[in-house]
Structures are given as structure tokens and as C-alpha cells.
PDB file of C-alpha atoms in Angstrom:
ATOM      1  CA  UNK A   1       3.721-104.131  -0.912  1.00  0.00           C
ATOM      2  CA  UNK A   2       2.977-107.083   1.268  1.00  0.00           C
ATOM      3  CA  UNK A   3       2.018-106.264   4.859  1.00  0.00           C
ATOM      4  CA  UNK A   4       1.736-109.088   7.370  1.00  0.00           C
ATOM      5  CA  UNK A   5       1.389-111.566   4.532  1.00  0.00           C
ATOM      6  CA  UNK A   6      -1.347-109.693   2.667  1.00  0.00           C
ATOM      7  CA  UNK A   7      -0.773-107.823  -0.579  1.00  0.00           C
ATOM      8  CA  UNK A   8      -1.784-104.200  -0.053  1.00  0.00           C
ATOM      9  CA  UNK A   9      -2.164-101.692  -2.868  1.00  0.00           C
ATOM     10  CA  UNK A  10      -1.618 -98.146  -1.692  1.00  0.00           C
ATOM     11  CA  UNK A  11      -1.911 -94.918  -3.601  1.00  0.00           C
ATOM     12  CA  UNK A  12       0.101 -92.526  -1.447  1.00  0.00           C
ATOM     13  CA  UNK A  13       1.868 -89.264  -2.031  1.00  0.00           C
ATOM     14  CA  UNK A  14       5.680 -89.584  -2.207  1.00  0.00           C
ATOM     15  CA  UNK A  15       6.124 -87.838   1.153  1.00  0.00           C
ATOM     16  CA  UNK A  16       3.917 -90.214   3.202  1.00  0.00           C
ATOM     17  CA  UNK A  17       5.961 -92.114   5.763  1.00  0.00           C
ATOM     18  CA  UNK A  18       5.674 -95.868   6.015  1.00  0.00           C
ATOM     19  CA  UNK A  19       4.408 -95.381   9.569  1.00  0.00           C
ATOM     20  CA  UNK A  20       1.609 -93.084   8.437  1.00  0.00           C
ATOM     21  CA  UNK A  21       0.694 -95.468   5.611  1.00  0.00           C
ATOM     22  CA  UNK A  22       0.552 -98.409   8.011  1.00  0.00           C
ATOM     23  CA  UNK A  23      -1.476 -96.579  10.635  1.00  0.00           C
ATOM     24  CA  UNK A  24      -3.635 -94.124   8.676  1.00  0.00           C
ATOM     25  CA  UNK A  25      -4.142 -95.915   5.355  1.00  0.00           C
ATOM     26  CA  UNK A  26      -4.094 -99.588   6.388  1.00  0.00           C
ATOM     27  CA  UNK A  27      -5.366 -99.213   9.963  1.00  0.00           C
ATOM     28  CA  UNK A  28      -2.604-101.040  11.823  1.00  0.00           C
ATOM     29  CA  UNK A  29      -2.089 -99.576  15.280  1.00  0.00           C
ATOM     30  CA  UNK A  30       0.864-101.688  16.494  1.00  0.00           C
ATOM     31  CA  UNK A  31       3.631 -99.410  15.216  1.00  0.00           C
ATOM     32  CA  UNK A  32       3.470 -96.249  17.309  1.00  0.00           C
ATOM     33  CA  UNK A  33       4.339 -92.663  16.544  1.00  0.00           C
ATOM     34  CA  UNK A  34       6.531 -91.814  19.500  1.00  0.00           C
ATOM     35  CA  UNK A  35       9.078 -89.175  18.579  1.00  0.00           C
ATOM     36  CA  UNK A  36       8.462 -89.104  14.802  1.00  0.00           C
ATOM     37  CA  UNK A  37      12.200 -88.601  14.242  1.00  0.00           C
ATOM     38  CA  UNK A  38      13.737 -92.064  14.582  1.00  0.00           C
ATOM     39  CA  UNK A  39      15.016 -91.693  18.129  1.00  0.00           C
ATOM     40  CA  UNK A  40      12.656 -93.911  20.147  1.00  0.00           C
ATOM     41  CA  UNK A  41      11.999 -97.018  18.044  1.00  0.00           C
ATOM     42  CA  UNK A  42       8.274 -97.249  18.890  1.00  0.00           C
ATOM     43  CA  UNK A  43       7.583 -97.391  15.145  1.00  0.00           C
ATOM     44  CA  UNK A  44       9.975-100.287  14.427  1.00  0.00           C
ATOM     45  CA  UNK A  45       8.719-102.793  11.860  1.00  0.00           C
ATOM     46  CA  UNK A  46      10.458-105.491   9.849  1.00  0.00           C
ATOM     47  CA  UNK A  47      11.337-105.464   6.170  1.00  0.00           C
ATOM     48  CA  UNK A  48      11.991-109.168   5.813  1.00  0.00           C
ATOM     49  CA  UNK A  49      14.289-109.702   8.813  1.00  0.00           C
ATOM     50  CA  UNK A  50      15.666-106.159   8.769  1.00  0.00           C
ATOM     51  CA  UNK A  51      14.331-103.724  11.345  1.00  0.00           C
ATOM     52  CA  UNK A  52      13.447-100.221  10.228  1.00  0.00           C
ATOM     53  CA  UNK A  53      12.132 -97.090  11.865  1.00  0.00           C
ATOM     54  CA  UNK A  54       8.979 -96.676   9.840  1.00  0.00           C
ATOM     55  CA  UNK A  55       8.640 -92.995  10.785  1.00  0.00           C
ATOM     56  CA  UNK A  56      11.834 -92.262   8.819  1.00  0.00           C
ATOM     57  CA  UNK A  57      10.976 -94.425   5.801  1.00  0.00           C
ATOM     58  CA  UNK A  58       8.859 -93.313   2.885  1.00  0.00           C
ATOM     59  CA  UNK A  59       6.081 -95.734   1.991  1.00  0.00           C
ATOM     60  CA  UNK A  60       6.994 -95.561  -1.718  1.00  0.00           C
ATOM     61  CA  UNK A  61      10.481 -96.920  -0.885  1.00  0.00           C
ATOM     62  CA  UNK A  62       8.935-100.214   0.183  1.00  0.00           C
ATOM     63  CA  UNK A  63       6.885-100.951  -2.913  1.00  0.00           C
ATOM     64  CA  UNK A  64       7.288-104.692  -3.528  1.00  0.00           C
ATOM     65  CA  UNK A  65       8.729-105.368  -0.058  1.00  0.00           C
ATOM     66  CA  UNK A  66       7.415-107.622   2.700  1.00  0.00           C
ATOM     67  CA  UNK A  67       6.679-105.549   5.790  1.00  0.00           C
ATOM     68  CA  UNK A  68       5.806-107.154   9.118  1.00  0.00           C
ATOM     69  CA  UNK A  69       4.295-105.192  11.980  1.00  0.00           C
ATOM     70  CA  UNK A  70       3.597-106.602  15.432  1.00  0.00           C
ATOM     71  CA  UNK A  71       0.155-107.626  14.171  1.00  0.00           C
ATOM     72  CA  UNK A  72       1.858-110.122  11.852  1.00  0.00           C
ATOM     73  CA  UNK A  73       4.393-111.441  14.361  1.00  0.00           C
ATOM     74  CA  UNK A  74       4.138-114.914  15.848  1.00  0.00           C
ATOM     75  CA  UNK A  75       7.402-115.320  17.749  1.00  0.00           C
ATOM     76  CA  UNK A  76       8.532-116.760  21.104  1.00  0.00           C
ATOM     77  CA  UNK A  77       9.679-113.257  22.103  1.00  0.00           C
ATOM     78  CA  UNK A  78       6.064-112.256  22.689  1.00  0.00           C
ATOM     79  CA  UNK A  79       5.602-114.825  25.454  1.00  0.00           C
ATOM     80  CA  UNK A  80       9.111-114.172  26.771  1.00  0.00           C
ATOM     81  CA  UNK A  81       8.338-110.463  27.193  1.00  0.00           C
ATOM     82  CA  UNK A  82       5.348-111.399  29.368  1.00  0.00           C
ATOM     83  CA  UNK A  83       7.245-114.097  31.266  1.00  0.00           C
ATOM     84  CA  UNK A  84      10.182-111.765  32.048  1.00  0.00           C
ATOM     85  CA  UNK A  85       8.083-108.640  32.699  1.00  0.00           C
ATOM     86  CA  UNK A  86       9.595-106.935  29.660  1.00  0.00           C
ATOM     87  CA  UNK A  87       6.713-104.520  29.345  1.00  0.00           C
ATOM     88  CA  UNK A  88       4.868-102.122  31.548  1.00  0.00           C
ATOM     89  CA  UNK A  89       2.657 -99.590  29.810  1.00  0.00           C
ATOM     90  CA  UNK A  90       3.053-101.473  26.519  1.00  0.00           C
ATOM     91  CA  UNK A  91       3.468 -98.429  24.272  1.00  0.00           C
ATOM     92  CA  UNK A  92       6.964 -99.353  23.097  1.00  0.00           C
ATOM     93  CA  UNK A  93       6.459-103.124  23.241  1.00  0.00           C
ATOM     94  CA  UNK A  94       5.494-103.669  19.565  1.00  0.00           C
ATOM     95  CA  UNK A  95       8.603-101.809  18.418  1.00  0.00           C
ATOM     96  CA  UNK A  96      10.771-103.541  21.023  1.00  0.00           C
ATOM     97  CA  UNK A  97       9.633-106.987  19.862  1.00  0.00           C
ATOM     98  CA  UNK A  98      10.058-106.211  16.158  1.00  0.00           C
ATOM     99  CA  UNK A  99      13.469-104.718  16.874  1.00  0.00           C
ATOM    100  CA  UNK A 100      14.499-107.748  18.937  1.00  0.00           C
ATOM    101  CA  UNK A 101      13.501-110.104  16.116  1.00  0.00           C
ATOM    102  CA  UNK A 102      15.597-108.077  13.687  1.00  0.00           C
ATOM    103  CA  UNK A 103      18.462-107.852  16.162  1.00  0.00           C
ATOM    104  CA  UNK A 104      18.543-111.618  16.653  1.00  0.00           C
ATOM    105  CA  UNK A 105      18.625-112.071  12.864  1.00  0.00           C
ATOM    106  CA  UNK A 106      21.507-109.567  12.589  1.00  0.00           C
ATOM    107  CA  UNK A 107      23.463-111.405  15.266  1.00  0.00           C
ATOM    108  CA  UNK A 108      22.753-114.800  13.676  1.00  0.00           C
ATOM    109  CA  UNK A 109      24.016-113.418  10.347  1.00  0.00           C
ATOM    110  CA  UNK A 110      27.285-112.417  12.028  1.00  0.00           C
ATOM    111  CA  UNK A 111      26.808-108.667  11.733  1.00  0.00           C
ATOM    112  CA  UNK A 112      29.144-106.919  14.178  1.00  0.00           C
ATOM    113  CA  UNK A 113      28.153-104.271  16.678  1.00  0.00           C
ATOM    114  CA  UNK A 114      30.039-101.785  18.817  1.00  0.00           C
ATOM    115  CA  UNK A 115      30.388-104.518  21.457  1.00  0.00           C
ATOM    116  CA  UNK A 116      31.612-107.317  19.179  1.00  0.00           C
ATOM    117  CA  UNK A 117      33.636-105.178  16.823  1.00  0.00           C
ATOM    118  CA  UNK A 118      35.248-107.509  14.329  1.00  0.00           C
ATOM    119  CA  UNK A 119      34.659-110.544  16.557  1.00  0.00           C
ATOM    120  CA  UNK A 120      31.248-111.224  15.043  1.00  0.00           C
ATOM    121  CA  UNK A 121      29.756-114.638  15.581  1.00  0.00           C
ATOM    122  CA  UNK A 122      30.537-114.836  19.256  1.00  0.00           C
ATOM    123  CA  UNK A 123      28.012-115.724  21.955  1.00  0.00           C
ATOM    124  CA  UNK A 124      25.219-113.227  22.438  1.00  0.00           C
ATOM    125  CA  UNK A 125      25.882-111.453  25.734  1.00  0.00           C
ATOM    126  CA  UNK A 126      23.875-109.048  27.858  1.00  0.00           C
ATOM    127  CA  UNK A 127      26.075-106.060  26.867  1.00  0.00           C
ATOM    128  CA  UNK A 128      25.637-107.122  23.238  1.00  0.00           C
ATOM    129  CA  UNK A 129      21.829-107.172  23.565  1.00  0.00           C
ATOM    130  CA  UNK A 130      21.822-103.796  25.322  1.00  0.00           C
ATOM    131  CA  UNK A 131      23.988-102.250  22.590  1.00  0.00           C
ATOM    132  CA  UNK A 132      21.993-103.713  19.723  1.00  0.00           C
ATOM    133  CA  UNK A 133      18.675-102.639  21.303  1.00  0.00           C
ATOM    134  CA  UNK A 134      19.870 -99.132  22.203  1.00  0.00           C
ATOM    135  CA  UNK A 135      17.726 -97.558  19.467  1.00  0.00           C
ATOM    136  CA  UNK A 136      14.535 -98.581  21.252  1.00  0.00           C
ATOM    137  CA  UNK A 137      13.537 -96.554  24.286  1.00  0.00           C
ATOM    138  CA  UNK A 138      11.240 -97.666  27.105  1.00  0.00           C
ATOM    139  CA  UNK A 139       9.983 -94.768  29.177  1.00  0.00           C
ATOM    140  CA  UNK A 140       8.851 -97.186  31.909  1.00  0.00           C
ATOM    141  CA  UNK A 141      12.341 -98.631  32.330  1.00  0.00           C
ATOM    142  CA  UNK A 142      11.546-102.288  31.596  1.00  0.00           C
ATOM    143  CA  UNK A 143      15.017-102.765  30.122  1.00  0.00           C
ATOM    144  CA  UNK A 144      16.096-105.603  32.438  1.00  0.00           C
ATOM    145  CA  UNK A 145      13.007-107.626  31.556  1.00  0.00           C
ATOM    146  CA  UNK A 146      13.469-106.878  27.852  1.00  0.00           C
ATOM    147  CA  UNK A 147      17.081-108.072  27.948  1.00  0.00           C
ATOM    148  CA  UNK A 148      16.111-111.169  29.951  1.00  0.00           C
ATOM    149  CA  UNK A 149      13.369-112.008  27.436  1.00  0.00           C
ATOM    150  CA  UNK A 150      15.749-111.672  24.504  1.00  0.00           C
ATOM    151  CA  UNK A 151      18.465-113.712  26.240  1.00  0.00           C
ATOM    152  CA  UNK A 152      15.897-116.383  27.074  1.00  0.00           C
ATOM    153  CA  UNK A 153      14.735-116.693  23.467  1.00  0.00           C
ATOM    154  CA  UNK A 154      18.312-116.618  22.216  1.00  0.00           C
ATOM    155  CA  UNK A 155      19.018-119.634  24.433  1.00  0.00           C
ATOM    156  CA  UNK A 156      21.420-117.699  26.596  1.00  0.00           C
ATOM    157  CA  UNK A 157      19.304-117.473  29.770  1.00  0.00           C
ATOM    158  CA  UNK A 158      21.863-119.414  31.785  1.00  0.00           C
ATOM    159  CA  UNK A 159      24.470-116.657  31.512  1.00  0.00           C
TER     160      UNK A 159
END
């Protein structure tokens, strides 16, 4: 697989999660093991532009894929999170940023959500961002700053 632009050859057992392979075998510490059951999103990474909970994915499933962790991200969201105080302790921030990148790609591709329903392609709104980011938890409660950062990057800051 390719991780953050580098080809990585891994010899892992079939039951090793992508998260464990990234952290324990490759040494990347950005994706975090929060709940280890897909509920918090701290382990979110990107497979191309698609966000995945790496704690629920098996590493062998991603053979030949391009995986991006926060260590490989260079995106305006990173500065926007700082500018809008979208982080506090920072534990969930890597997953939040990777998820937001994937979420913006989903929206740009016209994928509907519970807020848009079949009206995909409409303007990205605050309720839309909150719904699409609902799989990422922040124990510090920096949600308003996270939403503001995403809206800013999406060009919707003047809502």
C-alpha cells in the first residue's frame, strides 16, 4: 500500500487493523485509538478522498490503496482549525481534519446526507457540516470551532 505518498510493504496477519498497522508497524502516531470500535472517529484516515475508521478496517483490505494520515495532509483546514479554535487537547484533531477533508469531497461529489436528502448539490450549511461530521467526537467540545473552520475553508464563512 501507499501511505502518505510512500510505498510501504507490510507483512501482517489478516486480523491486524489498519490502525494498528499504521501505528505499530509503520510508526505513525496521528491516527489515534480512541474507542477501538468505530464510534469516536479519532482513527479517521483517508483512502484517496474517502474517509475511513481505520480501527474497523483490516490492513489487508487496503493492499494497493493510497492511505493518507494526518502526517501526509497539507490542507487549508489545518490552519483554519487553529484560526477558529477548532481544537483543545488535540487528541481528536487528526481524525477531525481527515474526516473534514473527506466530508468536503463527499459534498463536492454531490453525495446526499440526512440533512440534504435527495437535494444534493446545495450550499454547504452549518447543519449539513454538523450532520456529516457527527461520526467524529470531541471530548473537549470544540465543535463550534470545528464547524467554523470547515465553513471557512468551504468558502461559506459569511453564512
